[in-house]
Structures are given as structure tokens and as C-alpha cells.
Amino acid sequence: EIDHHFVGGVVTAAESNPFGRLVGDALVGLRSSTGRGLNPTEELTVTSAPHLSLHHHPDVVDAVLGWVSPTPA
């Protein structure tokens, strides 16, 4: 089994904001970036986050570390 993890951002303060849902992170749309329709294992949407800020955003770093860290036995 392969896990699929997706991270997306929206430029608005709320994910539900219609403008944010439309433009996503100003480079990638929210539907594409979060794997919606693909049944991802995990997905994270970061608000108030343009595309170039996602790679070092604390929420993204924490999520990725959690996804790749081994689960204790």
C-alpha cells in the first residue's frame, strides 16, 4: 500500500473563501494541490499562504515530519 500526502495553500485567511478556493496559492489551484478526488491518505491546506511560502511554513514542516517519521511499535 502506498500513502499519498498532499499539501495545498490558499492566499485567503479561510479555506472556505470562494476567492481562495478559486486561486489556491496563486500558482496551483486547491483541488490540484490537495489531491481532491484522488482519495489522499493525508492532506493539509494552509491558509494565508502563497505558493513560495509553503516549503518552509511551520505547519507544512510539522506535517511532513509526522508523515515520514516511523510509527513506534
Short mmCIF file of C-alpha atoms in Angstrom, two decimals:
data_model
loop_
_atom_site.label_atom_id
_atom_site.label_comp_id
_atom_site.label_asym_id
_atom_site.label_seq_id
_atom_site.Cartn_x
_atom_site.Cartn_y
_atom_site.Cartn_z
CA GLU A 1 0.00 0.00 0.00
CA ILE A 2 1.27 3.44 -0.92
CA ASP A 3 0.36 6.53 1.09
CA HIS A 4 -0.31 9.77 -0.75
CA HIS A 5 0.13 13.06 1.08
CA PHE A 6 -0.82 16.42 -0.37
CA VAL A 7 -0.18 19.99 0.74
CA GLY A 8 -2.01 22.96 -0.65
CA GLY A 9 -2.31 26.59 0.19
CA VAL A 10 -4.78 29.38 -0.24
CA VAL A 11 -3.96 33.08 -0.27
CA THR A 12 -7.01 33.89 1.85
CA ALA A 13 -7.39 33.65 5.63
CA ALA A 14 -10.06 30.95 5.28
CA GLU A 15 -10.01 27.85 3.11
CA SER A 16 -13.74 28.26 2.52
CA ASN A 17 -13.32 31.73 0.98
CA PRO A 18 -14.54 31.45 -2.65
CA PHE A 19 -11.64 33.56 -3.95
CA GLY A 20 -9.11 31.39 -2.10
CA ARG A 21 -10.72 28.22 -3.41
CA LEU A 22 -10.56 29.63 -6.93
CA VAL A 23 -6.95 30.86 -6.97
CA GLY A 24 -5.42 28.49 -4.40
CA ASP A 25 -1.89 29.60 -3.57
CA ALA A 26 -1.74 31.90 -6.63
CA LEU A 27 0.15 29.27 -8.64
CA VAL A 28 -1.60 25.93 -8.05
CA GLY A 29 -5.33 25.51 -7.54
CA LEU A 30 -6.54 23.98 -4.28
CA ARG A 31 -8.20 20.98 -5.95
CA SER A 32 -4.97 20.03 -7.70
CA SER A 33 -2.64 20.65 -4.80
CA THR A 34 -4.60 18.67 -2.21
CA GLY A 35 -5.38 15.67 -4.37
CA ARG A 36 -9.11 16.08 -4.03
CA GLY A 37 -10.85 13.37 -5.96
CA LEU A 38 -7.84 11.04 -5.59
CA ASN A 39 -8.54 9.83 -2.03
CA PRO A 40 -5.30 11.03 -0.46
CA THR A 41 -4.04 9.40 2.72
CA GLU A 42 -3.47 12.84 4.24
CA GLU A 43 -3.99 16.36 3.04
CA LEU A 44 -3.13 19.72 4.53
CA THR A 45 -4.43 23.10 3.47
CA VAL A 46 -2.51 26.10 4.75
CA THR A 47 -4.32 29.44 4.79
CA SER A 48 -2.81 32.86 4.07
CA ALA A 49 -0.01 31.07 2.24
CA PRO A 50 1.18 31.96 -1.24
CA HIS A 51 2.96 29.19 -3.14
CA LEU A 52 6.56 30.16 -2.41
CA SER A 53 5.96 30.25 1.35
CA LEU A 54 4.72 26.67 1.61
CA HIS A 55 8.09 24.89 1.58
CA HIS A 56 9.18 26.50 4.85
CA HIS A 57 5.79 27.04 6.52
CA PRO A 58 5.84 25.55 10.08
CA ASP A 59 2.56 23.67 9.54
CA VAL A 60 3.94 22.04 6.39
CA VAL A 61 7.23 21.11 8.06
CA ASP A 62 5.40 19.57 11.02
CA ALA A 63 3.02 17.63 8.76
CA VAL A 64 5.79 16.24 6.54
CA LEU A 65 7.90 15.22 9.54
CA GLY A 66 4.88 13.45 11.00
CA TRP A 67 4.15 11.67 7.73
CA VAL A 68 7.71 10.36 7.24
CA SER A 69 8.57 9.57 10.86
CA PRO A 70 8.40 5.89 11.76
CA THR A 71 5.50 4.86 13.96
CA PRO A 72 6.64 3.43 17.30
CA ALA A 73 5.97 -0.30 17.67
#
